Amino acid sequence: MIAFLGQGRMGVPMARRLSEAGHEVTTWRRGSGVTAAAAVDGADLVITMLRDPDAVREVLAAALPGLRPGATVVEMSTIGPEAVRELRAALPAAVRLVDAPVLGSVGPAADGTLTVLAGGDLSGCREILEVFGTVRELGPLGAGAAMKLAVMSALVPAQVLLAETFGYADAHGIDRGALADVLSGTPLGALAGRLHAPAQDTRYALGLAAKDMGLAAWPGASLASAALTRLREAEAAGLTDRDITAIADHVRATPPQNPPHQSPSAPPSPASAQTHAEPHSRVEPQSRAVAVNPETVPATNGFYSHAVRVGDMLYISGQAAFDERGELVGVGSMTDQAEHVFQCLSHILADQGATFDDLAFLRTYLTDMDLRVEYGQVRRKYITGAPPASTTVEVSRLFMPGLLLEIDAIVALPGPRQRPRSAPCRARAGG
């Protein structure tokens, strides 16, 4: 029997292919009322296809009581080699582990034309993996996970680069169709065609691409890091669930501009250079403490600032779930309130040219510690890289009735880089 944990965009068609191939398959998804341990009970093979490393760790930890000795876990999510090694250490020695992330999206998953990048000993499971497509045996455990990130380190930044290429064309009056036609005769032709006409159906979600780049971007990876920054900006603009090709729409909405009355090749004047060197809220560098109140979040009541910048550090005030009318969002729902708060944090970070990867410290106040699981599920959507230092405490109440959480943060800002403005935030900060 095969237990398939995860029934998202990829998990559903992959589990269906196993069933159509004649295998006995038990599927599991969050919120089904069935525990992960019960889902894997008696399974010879357990497949995980989940969003990120934290989700895989959480689900497999919950499944541990049901894993029988001799079972094989095939981890097919994109989580990176370090997380694979952590899983190996966490699983019982009597349970085998194979890492086998895939290349391809929903269509190939349904057609059985994925490329399976496998690491570890495939004896006993290769035939099953071939149901999904072509299996590439790449070496010891972790080799598949490393190969997946290496490939995405090329494919994702290439798409961001092409999005910026089309943005440059727009800014200089070049017809996008003509540009796509010229690029069709180059090695970038296929990708250029996709970016020229972004997909309306989500095949590879932009948010997942950002998660993958968060895993792949090492300190010397300048292109992967730059792509991650662009993707984070697009997430802050509400494009998380859109196909990655929507990055072209995001860049098109914020085209590059030259200073007025200045040719593209002319050197900027000292005044214009200072104006364009910093995001719009970075002002008065001679001041030790600079108030940051982006237009992308509702105005404060005047008794506090959304954030204060001191040098390269940003201190963000407590954020709570209110809309622009001052009304509570997500009454009684930790998930809804946390989503609003993290969206507001996204806008403040983007305004300063930062992302969640730049968080140094996060402090969370919860009115009910029993809701920390719901809070953690939302947090993991936004903080996908190395976790910041953080403290979570339970308090008897917050400053307004009905609030379930408030979050403040300290951010180590990256070097100055121009950032486009993001869409207005729907959450209001608390003092």
Short mmCIF file of C-alpha atoms in Angstrom, two decimals:
data_model
loop_
_atom_site.label_atom_id
_atom_site.label_comp_id
_atom_site.label_asym_id
_atom_site.label_seq_id
_atom_site.Cartn_x
_atom_site.Cartn_y
_atom_site.Cartn_z
CA MET A 1 0.00 0.00 0.00
CA ILE A 2 1.18 3.54 -0.82
CA ALA A 3 0.36 6.53 1.39
CA PHE A 4 0.50 9.86 -0.44
CA LEU A 5 0.78 12.84 1.94
CA GLY A 6 -0.16 16.13 0.31
CA GLN A 7 -3.02 16.80 -2.08
CA GLY A 8 -2.16 20.14 -3.61
CA ARG A 9 -1.80 21.07 -7.28
CA MET A 10 0.86 18.41 -7.83
CA GLY A 11 -0.20 15.82 -5.30
CA VAL A 12 -3.68 15.22 -6.69
CA PRO A 13 -2.66 14.26 -10.26
CA MET A 14 0.35 12.28 -9.04
CA ALA A 15 -1.75 10.19 -6.64
CA ARG A 16 -4.30 9.67 -9.39
CA ARG A 17 -1.62 8.28 -11.71
CA LEU A 18 -0.59 5.76 -9.06
CA SER A 19 -4.19 4.61 -8.68
CA GLU A 20 -4.64 4.34 -12.45
CA ALA A 21 -1.46 2.24 -12.59
CA GLY A 22 -3.12 -0.28 -10.30
CA HIS A 23 -1.53 0.63 -6.97
CA GLU A 24 -3.49 0.77 -3.73
CA VAL A 25 -3.20 4.39 -2.64
CA THR A 26 -4.29 6.18 0.52
CA THR A 27 -4.22 9.97 0.23
CA TRP A 28 -3.97 12.50 3.04
CA ARG A 29 -4.45 16.26 3.21
CA ARG A 30 -4.58 18.77 6.04
CA GLY A 31 -7.98 19.28 7.57
CA SER A 32 -9.33 15.91 6.44
CA GLY A 33 -9.96 14.74 9.99
CA VAL A 34 -7.53 11.84 9.50
CA THR A 35 -4.16 11.96 11.23
CA ALA A 36 -0.97 11.52 9.25
CA ALA A 37 -0.09 8.55 11.45
CA ALA A 38 -3.36 6.84 10.55
CA ALA A 39 -2.83 7.58 6.85
CA VAL A 40 0.58 5.86 6.77
CA ASP A 41 -0.39 2.93 9.00
CA GLY A 42 0.56 -0.28 7.18
CA ALA A 43 2.02 1.51 4.14
CA ASP A 44 5.07 0.03 2.44
CA LEU A 45 5.79 3.33 0.67
CA VAL A 46 5.06 6.84 1.93
CA ILE A 47 5.29 9.75 -0.52
CA THR A 48 5.39 13.36 0.64
CA MET A 49 4.56 16.22 -1.73
CA LEU A 50 4.25 19.31 0.47
CA ARG A 51 4.99 23.02 0.24
CA ASP A 52 8.26 23.54 2.12
CA PRO A 53 10.76 22.04 4.57
CA ASP A 54 8.75 23.03 7.64
CA ALA A 55 5.61 21.38 6.30
CA VAL A 56 7.52 18.17 5.53
CA ARG A 57 9.11 18.10 8.99
CA GLU A 58 5.76 18.71 10.68
CA VAL A 59 3.81 16.12 8.71
CA LEU A 60 6.44 13.37 8.95
CA ALA A 61 6.82 14.00 12.68
CA ALA A 62 3.06 13.50 13.01
CA ALA A 63 3.27 10.37 10.83
CA LEU A 64 6.09 8.74 12.82
CA PRO A 65 3.85 6.65 15.12
CA GLY A 66 2.27 5.01 12.07
CA LEU A 67 5.45 4.29 10.08
CA ARG A 68 6.22 0.59 10.14
CA PRO A 69 9.79 -0.79 10.18
CA GLY A 70 10.95 -1.48 6.66
CA ALA A 71 8.79 1.22 5.09
CA THR A 72 10.31 3.65 2.57
CA VAL A 73 9.65 7.39 2.64
CA VAL A 74 10.02 9.09 -0.74
CA GLU A 75 10.30 12.84 -0.23
CA MET A 76 9.22 14.55 -3.48
CA SER A 77 8.82 18.14 -2.30
CA THR A 78 11.41 20.85 -3.00
CA ILE A 79 13.17 21.26 0.34
CA GLY A 80 16.92 21.24 -0.35
CA PRO A 81 19.66 18.79 0.66
CA GLU A 82 20.11 20.14 4.20
CA ALA A 83 16.46 19.43 5.04
CA VAL A 84 16.80 15.94 3.55
CA ARG A 85 19.71 15.23 5.88
CA GLU A 86 17.64 16.49 8.81
CA LEU A 87 14.82 14.13 7.84
CA ARG A 88 17.21 11.21 7.70
CA ALA A 89 18.35 11.98 11.24
CA ALA A 90 14.75 12.31 12.46
CA LEU A 91 13.42 9.07 10.93
CA PRO A 92 13.98 5.69 12.59
CA ALA A 93 16.92 3.72 11.21
CA ALA A 94 14.49 0.99 10.12
CA VAL A 95 12.70 3.41 7.79
CA ARG A 96 14.40 4.05 4.43
CA LEU A 97 14.49 7.52 2.87
CA VAL A 98 14.76 8.57 -0.77
CA ASP A 99 14.70 12.17 -2.00
CA ALA A 100 13.00 12.54 -5.38
CA PRO A 101 11.83 16.06 -6.24
CA VAL A 102 10.44 16.57 -9.71
CA LEU A 103 10.87 18.89 -12.67
CA GLY A 104 7.60 19.79 -14.34
CA SER A 105 4.27 21.28 -13.37
CA VAL A 106 0.63 20.23 -13.21
CA GLY A 107 0.30 19.16 -16.85
CA PRO A 108 3.29 16.78 -16.83
CA ALA A 109 2.14 15.49 -13.42
CA ALA A 110 -1.16 14.48 -14.96
CA ASP A 111 0.44 13.07 -18.13
CA GLY A 112 3.22 11.15 -16.39
CA THR A 113 5.96 13.15 -18.11
CA LEU A 114 7.72 14.61 -15.06
CA THR A 115 11.45 14.27 -14.55
CA VAL A 116 12.15 12.64 -11.18
CA LEU A 117 15.49 13.72 -9.68
CA ALA A 118 16.32 10.90 -7.30
CA GLY A 119 18.93 10.57 -4.58
CA GLY A 120 19.53 7.51 -2.46
CA ASP A 121 18.84 3.79 -2.88
CA LEU A 122 15.89 3.32 -5.25
CA SER A 123 15.60 -0.43 -4.84
CA GLY A 124 11.98 -1.27 -4.28
CA CYS A 125 10.61 2.09 -5.42
CA ARG A 126 12.06 2.90 -8.85
CA GLU A 127 9.21 1.17 -10.69
CA ILE A 128 6.69 3.23 -8.74
CA LEU A 129 8.57 6.47 -9.44
CA GLU A 130 8.53 5.66 -13.16
CA VAL A 131 4.75 6.07 -13.08
CA PHE A 132 5.42 9.82 -12.77
CA GLY A 133 7.87 10.03 -15.69
CA THR A 134 11.60 9.72 -16.38
CA VAL A 135 13.68 8.82 -13.34
CA ARG A 136 17.22 10.23 -13.09
CA GLU A 137 19.37 8.48 -10.46
CA LEU A 138 21.78 11.16 -9.32
CA GLY A 139 23.75 9.65 -6.45
CA PRO A 140 23.52 9.40 -2.67
CA LEU A 141 20.73 10.73 -0.48
CA GLY A 142 20.33 14.49 -0.97
CA ALA A 143 21.63 14.50 -4.56
CA GLY A 144 18.12 14.82 -5.99
CA ALA A 145 17.28 17.75 -3.72
CA ALA A 146 20.53 19.51 -4.58
CA MET A 147 19.99 18.96 -8.32
CA LYS A 148 16.47 20.39 -8.11
CA LEU A 149 17.70 23.62 -6.53
CA ALA A 150 20.60 23.86 -8.98
CA VAL A 151 18.17 23.64 -11.90
CA MET A 152 15.74 26.13 -10.38
CA SER A 153 18.66 28.50 -9.74
CA ALA A 154 18.89 28.78 -13.52
CA LEU A 155 15.24 28.57 -14.59
CA VAL A 156 13.69 31.00 -12.10
CA PRO A 157 16.21 33.86 -12.42
CA ALA A 158 16.04 33.45 -16.22
CA GLN A 159 12.31 34.14 -16.12
CA VAL A 160 12.78 37.16 -13.86
CA LEU A 161 15.49 38.41 -16.23
CA LEU A 162 13.14 38.07 -19.20
CA ALA A 163 10.39 39.89 -17.30
CA GLU A 164 12.81 42.78 -16.82
CA THR A 165 13.82 42.53 -20.48
CA PHE A 166 10.21 43.06 -21.53
CA GLY A 167 9.95 45.89 -19.00
CA TYR A 168 12.97 47.56 -20.58
CA ALA A 169 11.39 47.15 -24.00
CA ASP A 170 8.16 48.80 -22.82
CA ALA A 171 10.08 51.72 -21.34
CA HIS A 172 11.89 52.32 -24.64
CA GLY A 173 8.99 51.88 -27.04
CA ILE A 174 9.97 48.45 -28.31
CA ASP A 175 7.06 46.24 -29.36
CA ARG A 176 6.83 43.24 -27.01
CA GLY A 177 5.77 40.93 -29.83
CA ALA A 178 8.75 41.95 -31.93
CA LEU A 179 11.06 41.36 -28.99
CA ALA A 180 9.57 37.92 -28.36
CA ASP A 181 10.03 37.10 -32.05
CA VAL A 182 13.69 38.09 -32.00
CA LEU A 183 14.28 36.14 -28.79
CA SER A 184 12.59 33.07 -30.31
CA GLY A 185 15.73 32.52 -32.36
CA THR A 186 17.93 32.42 -29.26
CA PRO A 187 18.38 29.81 -26.50
CA LEU A 188 15.92 31.87 -24.41
CA GLY A 189 13.17 31.59 -27.02
CA ALA A 190 10.87 29.13 -25.22
CA LEU A 191 10.98 31.03 -21.93
CA ALA A 192 10.56 34.35 -23.71
CA GLY A 193 7.33 33.05 -25.28
CA ARG A 194 5.96 32.21 -21.85
CA LEU A 195 6.88 35.60 -20.37
CA HIS A 196 5.44 37.42 -23.39
CA ALA A 197 2.02 35.92 -22.64
CA PRO A 198 1.88 35.09 -18.89
CA ALA A 199 -0.20 32.02 -18.05
CA GLN A 200 -3.68 32.59 -16.62
CA ASP A 201 -3.69 29.12 -15.04
CA THR A 202 -1.15 28.52 -12.33
CA ARG A 203 1.33 25.82 -13.26
CA TYR A 204 4.20 26.85 -10.99
CA ALA A 205 3.06 29.35 -8.37
CA LEU A 206 5.10 32.53 -7.98
CA GLY A 207 5.09 31.99 -4.22
CA LEU A 208 6.63 28.55 -4.66
CA ALA A 209 9.27 30.02 -6.97
CA ALA A 210 10.12 32.52 -4.23
CA LYS A 211 10.30 29.68 -1.71
CA ASP A 212 12.64 27.73 -4.01
CA MET A 213 14.90 30.75 -4.49
CA GLY A 214 14.95 31.26 -0.74
CA LEU A 215 16.38 27.76 -0.45
CA ALA A 216 18.74 28.10 -3.41
CA ALA A 217 20.16 31.61 -2.93
CA TRP A 218 23.51 31.20 -1.18
CA PRO A 219 25.61 34.27 -0.18
CA GLY A 220 27.54 34.36 -3.47
CA ALA A 221 24.51 33.72 -5.68
CA SER A 222 23.90 37.27 -6.89
CA LEU A 223 21.41 36.36 -9.65
CA ALA A 224 19.35 34.02 -7.48
CA SER A 225 19.29 36.64 -4.71
CA ALA A 226 18.18 39.37 -7.10
CA ALA A 227 15.45 37.12 -8.50
CA LEU A 228 14.28 36.37 -4.97
CA THR A 229 13.99 40.09 -4.24
CA ARG A 230 11.84 40.63 -7.34
CA LEU A 231 9.64 37.66 -6.46
CA ARG A 232 9.17 38.88 -2.89
CA GLU A 233 8.05 42.24 -4.23
CA ALA A 234 5.52 40.49 -6.47
CA GLU A 235 4.28 38.48 -3.49
CA ALA A 236 3.78 41.71 -1.55
CA ALA A 237 1.74 42.97 -4.51
CA GLY A 238 -0.63 39.99 -4.16
CA LEU A 239 0.73 37.65 -6.85
CA THR A 240 1.68 34.73 -4.60
CA ASP A 241 -0.79 32.26 -6.12
CA ARG A 242 -0.34 33.40 -9.73
CA ASP A 243 1.86 31.51 -12.16
CA ILE A 244 5.51 32.57 -12.03
CA THR A 245 5.14 34.15 -15.47
CA ALA A 246 3.00 36.81 -13.78
CA ILE A 247 6.32 38.36 -12.75
CA ALA A 248 6.24 39.91 -16.23
CA ASP A 249 2.96 41.68 -15.38
CA HIS A 250 4.43 42.88 -12.10
CA VAL A 251 7.54 44.33 -13.76
CA ARG A 252 5.40 45.86 -16.51
CA ALA A 253 3.35 47.67 -13.86
CA THR A 254 6.53 49.24 -12.46
CA PRO A 255 8.65 50.05 -15.52
CA PRO A 256 12.11 51.64 -15.23
CA GLN A 257 12.13 55.41 -15.64
CA ASN A 258 14.79 57.96 -16.48
CA PRO A 259 14.91 61.32 -14.74
CA PRO A 260 12.78 63.95 -16.58
CA HIS A 261 14.39 65.75 -19.54
CA GLN A 262 17.43 63.47 -19.42
CA SER A 263 18.57 61.05 -22.09
CA PRO A 264 19.05 57.41 -21.12
CA SER A 265 22.82 57.71 -21.60
CA ALA A 266 23.28 61.01 -19.78
CA PRO A 267 24.86 60.82 -16.32
CA PRO A 268 22.41 61.71 -13.54
CA SER A 269 22.70 65.02 -11.81
CA PRO A 270 23.77 64.92 -8.15
CA ALA A 271 20.23 65.78 -7.06
CA SER A 272 18.59 63.14 -9.22
CA ALA A 273 21.17 60.55 -8.21
CA GLN A 274 20.27 61.09 -4.55
CA THR A 275 16.57 60.96 -5.36
CA HIS A 276 16.82 57.65 -7.23
CA ALA A 277 19.35 55.94 -4.99
CA GLU A 278 16.96 55.14 -2.15
CA PRO A 279 13.39 53.80 -1.83
CA HIS A 280 10.85 56.58 -1.42
CA SER A 281 10.64 56.36 2.38
CA ARG A 282 14.41 56.47 2.91
CA VAL A 283 15.00 60.16 3.58
CA GLU A 284 17.28 62.43 5.56
CA PRO A 285 20.21 60.02 5.90
CA GLN A 286 21.90 62.50 8.24
CA SER A 287 19.21 61.85 10.87
CA ARG A 288 19.96 59.09 13.39
CA ALA A 289 16.31 57.95 13.51
CA VAL A 290 14.14 58.28 10.41
CA ALA A 291 10.39 57.65 10.63
CA VAL A 292 9.08 55.27 7.97
CA ASN A 293 5.39 55.56 7.16
CA PRO A 294 4.83 54.06 3.69
CA GLU A 295 1.79 55.03 1.68
CA THR A 296 1.17 51.32 1.14
CA VAL A 297 -0.12 50.91 4.71
CA PRO A 298 -2.92 52.95 6.33
CA ALA A 299 -1.88 56.09 8.20
CA THR A 300 -1.15 55.79 11.91
CA ASN A 301 -3.07 57.74 14.55
CA GLY A 302 -0.12 60.12 14.85
CA PHE A 303 1.19 58.74 18.13
CA TYR A 304 3.63 56.31 16.54
CA SER A 305 5.30 55.47 13.22
CA HIS A 306 4.90 52.23 11.35
CA ALA A 307 8.67 51.81 11.55
CA VAL A 308 11.84 53.73 12.35
CA ARG A 309 15.07 53.35 10.45
CA VAL A 310 18.39 53.84 12.24
CA GLY A 311 21.31 53.33 9.89
CA ASP A 312 20.87 49.91 8.31
CA MET A 313 18.44 48.68 10.95
CA LEU A 314 14.65 48.94 10.73
CA TYR A 315 12.40 48.69 13.79
CA ILE A 316 8.79 47.83 12.89
CA SER A 317 5.96 48.70 15.27
CA GLY A 318 3.45 46.10 16.35
CA GLN A 319 1.17 45.20 13.45
CA ALA A 320 -2.42 44.05 14.02
CA ALA A 321 -5.30 43.03 11.78
CA PHE A 322 -7.36 46.14 11.01
CA ASP A 323 -8.59 47.39 7.66
CA GLU A 324 -8.30 50.99 6.49
CA ARG A 325 -11.56 51.86 8.29
CA GLY A 326 -10.10 50.74 11.59
CA GLU A 327 -12.34 47.68 11.71
CA LEU A 328 -11.12 44.29 12.89
CA VAL A 329 -10.31 41.78 10.15
CA GLY A 330 -10.88 38.05 10.63
CA VAL A 331 -12.98 38.11 13.78
CA GLY A 332 -12.21 34.95 15.74
CA SER A 333 -9.82 33.58 13.07
CA MET A 334 -6.12 33.35 13.86
CA THR A 335 -5.40 32.33 10.27
CA ASP A 336 -7.13 35.39 8.77
CA GLN A 337 -5.64 37.83 11.25
CA ALA A 338 -2.13 36.41 10.85
CA GLU A 339 -2.44 36.59 7.05
CA HIS A 340 -3.31 40.31 7.25
CA VAL A 341 -0.48 41.04 9.64
CA PHE A 342 2.12 39.29 7.47
CA GLN A 343 0.82 41.09 4.39
CA CYS A 344 1.29 44.40 6.18
CA LEU A 345 4.81 43.40 7.20
CA SER A 346 5.46 42.47 3.56
CA HIS A 347 4.59 45.99 2.41
CA ILE A 348 6.75 47.69 5.03
CA LEU A 349 9.69 45.45 4.18
CA ALA A 350 9.24 45.97 0.43
CA ASP A 351 9.11 49.74 0.94
CA GLN A 352 12.59 49.57 2.44
CA GLY A 353 14.00 47.19 -0.16
CA ALA A 354 13.92 44.25 2.24
CA THR A 355 12.27 40.84 2.40
CA PHE A 356 11.43 38.36 5.13
CA ASP A 357 14.92 36.94 4.67
CA ASP A 358 16.25 40.17 6.22
CA LEU A 359 14.36 39.73 9.50
CA ALA A 360 16.72 39.73 12.47
CA PHE A 361 14.10 39.39 15.21
CA LEU A 362 10.36 38.72 15.34
CA ARG A 363 8.22 39.08 18.45
CA THR A 364 4.67 37.73 18.48
CA TYR A 365 2.00 38.34 21.10
CA LEU A 366 -0.85 35.78 21.15
CA THR A 367 -3.96 36.02 23.29
CA ASP A 368 -4.36 32.23 23.15
CA MET A 369 -1.27 30.02 22.90
CA ASP A 370 -3.50 27.13 21.81
CA LEU A 371 -3.80 28.94 18.44
CA ARG A 372 -0.04 28.89 17.82
CA VAL A 373 -0.36 26.07 15.25
CA GLU A 374 -2.67 28.16 13.06
CA TYR A 375 -0.31 31.11 13.47
CA GLY A 376 2.70 28.95 12.62
CA GLN A 377 1.10 27.70 9.40
CA VAL A 378 0.72 31.28 8.15
CA ARG A 379 4.18 32.29 9.34
CA ARG A 380 5.76 29.47 7.34
CA LYS A 381 4.19 30.82 4.13
CA TYR A 382 6.20 34.01 4.49
CA ILE A 383 9.35 33.02 6.37
CA THR A 384 10.79 30.23 4.24
CA GLY A 385 14.51 30.72 4.66
CA ALA A 386 16.67 30.64 7.78
CA PRO A 387 14.32 31.60 10.65
CA PRO A 388 15.03 34.85 12.52
CA ALA A 389 15.53 35.07 16.24
CA SER A 390 12.03 35.16 17.65
CA THR A 391 9.92 35.19 20.80
CA THR A 392 6.27 34.20 21.08
CA VAL A 393 4.40 35.05 24.28
CA GLU A 394 0.83 34.76 25.49
CA VAL A 395 -0.82 37.92 26.82
CA SER A 396 -4.18 38.38 28.51
CA ARG A 397 -5.33 40.97 25.98
CA LEU A 398 -4.15 43.37 23.29
CA PHE A 399 -5.02 47.01 22.77
CA MET A 400 -8.41 46.36 21.11
CA PRO A 401 -11.01 43.65 21.85
CA GLY A 402 -11.01 40.79 19.35
CA LEU A 403 -7.32 40.96 18.44
CA LEU A 404 -5.70 37.55 18.56
CA LEU A 405 -2.12 38.57 17.76
CA GLU A 406 0.30 41.44 17.25
CA ILE A 407 3.78 41.24 15.72
CA ASP A 408 6.73 43.62 15.85
CA ALA A 409 10.09 43.08 14.16
CA ILE A 410 13.68 44.18 13.78
CA VAL A 411 15.18 44.07 10.28
CA ALA A 412 18.78 44.21 9.05
CA LEU A 413 18.34 46.17 5.83
CA PRO A 414 20.22 45.18 2.67
CA GLY A 415 22.28 47.68 0.71
CA PRO A 416 20.32 50.51 -0.97
CA ARG A 417 18.46 49.40 -4.10
CA GLN A 418 15.56 51.06 -5.84
CA ARG A 419 12.24 49.33 -5.15
CA PRO A 420 8.86 49.83 -6.82
CA ARG A 421 5.92 50.68 -4.65
CA SER A 422 3.71 47.77 -3.72
CA ALA A 423 -0.08 47.56 -3.60
CA PRO A 424 -1.84 49.09 -0.56
CA CYS A 425 -1.86 46.93 2.55
CA ARG A 426 -5.19 45.96 4.02
CA ALA A 427 -3.92 45.73 7.60
CA ARG A 428 -3.54 48.56 10.07
CA ALA A 429 -0.67 48.81 12.50
CA GLY A 430 -1.17 48.82 16.24
CA GLY A 431 0.80 51.02 18.58
#
